[in-house]
Coordinates of C-alpha atoms in Angstrom, one line a residue:
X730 CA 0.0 0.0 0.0
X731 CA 2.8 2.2 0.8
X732 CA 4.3 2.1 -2.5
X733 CA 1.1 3.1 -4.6
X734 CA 0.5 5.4 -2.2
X735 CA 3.7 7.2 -3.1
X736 CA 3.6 6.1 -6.8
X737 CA 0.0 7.7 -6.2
X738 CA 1.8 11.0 -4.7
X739 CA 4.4 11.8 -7.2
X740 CA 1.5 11.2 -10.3
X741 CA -0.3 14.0 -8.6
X742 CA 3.0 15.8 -8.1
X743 CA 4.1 15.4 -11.5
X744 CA 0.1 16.7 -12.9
X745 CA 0.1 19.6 -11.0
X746 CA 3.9 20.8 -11.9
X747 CA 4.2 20.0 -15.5
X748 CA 0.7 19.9 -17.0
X749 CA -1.3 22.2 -14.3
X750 CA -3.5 19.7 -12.8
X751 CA -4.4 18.2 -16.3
X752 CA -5.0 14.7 -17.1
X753 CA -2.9 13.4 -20.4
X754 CA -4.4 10.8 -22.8
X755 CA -4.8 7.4 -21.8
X756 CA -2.4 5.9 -23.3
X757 CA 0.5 8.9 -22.0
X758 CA -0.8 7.9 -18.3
X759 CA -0.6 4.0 -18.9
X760 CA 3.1 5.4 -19.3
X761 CA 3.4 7.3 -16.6
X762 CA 2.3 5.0 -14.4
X763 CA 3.9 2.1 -15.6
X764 CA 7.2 4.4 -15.2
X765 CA 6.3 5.5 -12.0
X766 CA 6.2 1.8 -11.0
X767 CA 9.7 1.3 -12.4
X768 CA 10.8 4.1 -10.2
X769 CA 9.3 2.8 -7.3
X770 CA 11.3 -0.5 -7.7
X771 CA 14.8 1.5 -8.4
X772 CA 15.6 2.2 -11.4
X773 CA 16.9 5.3 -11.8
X774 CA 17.8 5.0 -15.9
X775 CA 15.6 7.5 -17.5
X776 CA 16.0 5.8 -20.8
X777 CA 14.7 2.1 -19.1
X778 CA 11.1 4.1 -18.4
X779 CA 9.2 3.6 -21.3
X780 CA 8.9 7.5 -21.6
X781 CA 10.9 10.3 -23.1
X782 CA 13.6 10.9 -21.1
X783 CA 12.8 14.6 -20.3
X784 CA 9.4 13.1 -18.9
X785 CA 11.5 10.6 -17.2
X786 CA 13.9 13.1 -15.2
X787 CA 10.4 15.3 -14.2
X788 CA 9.5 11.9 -12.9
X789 CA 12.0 11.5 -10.6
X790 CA 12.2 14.5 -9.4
X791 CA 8.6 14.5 -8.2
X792 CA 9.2 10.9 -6.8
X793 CA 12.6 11.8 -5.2
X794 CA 10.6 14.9 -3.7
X795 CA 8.3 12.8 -1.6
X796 CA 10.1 12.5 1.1
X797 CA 11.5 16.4 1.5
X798 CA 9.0 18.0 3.4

């Protein structure tokens, strides 16, 4: 539960930074997510995500953000 929750955390994170709030197709968030599950696992290889690797690095940053405040 923990780890969706935070997988869960940075999607939100990474909405409300880079698209301002807005929901992408489905097919972009079946990316997302499936990257944010990679990152959740470890792997810190932006080009392993599945995602363009700009998309990638915004990812984790907002999943290496979690646990700043």
């Amino acid at each position: 539960v923990a780890a969706w929750c935070g997988i869960t955390s940075a999607w939100i994170a990474y909405h409300e930074k880079y698209h301002g709030g807005d929901v992408l197709s489905n097919e972009d968030e079946k990316r997302l997510v499936a990257a944010l599950v990679a990152i959740s696992t470890g792997v810190e290889d932006t080009a392993m995500l599945g995602v363009p690797v700009d998309v990638g690095q915004e990812l984790l940053e907002c999943y290496g953000e979690l646990g700043e405040d």
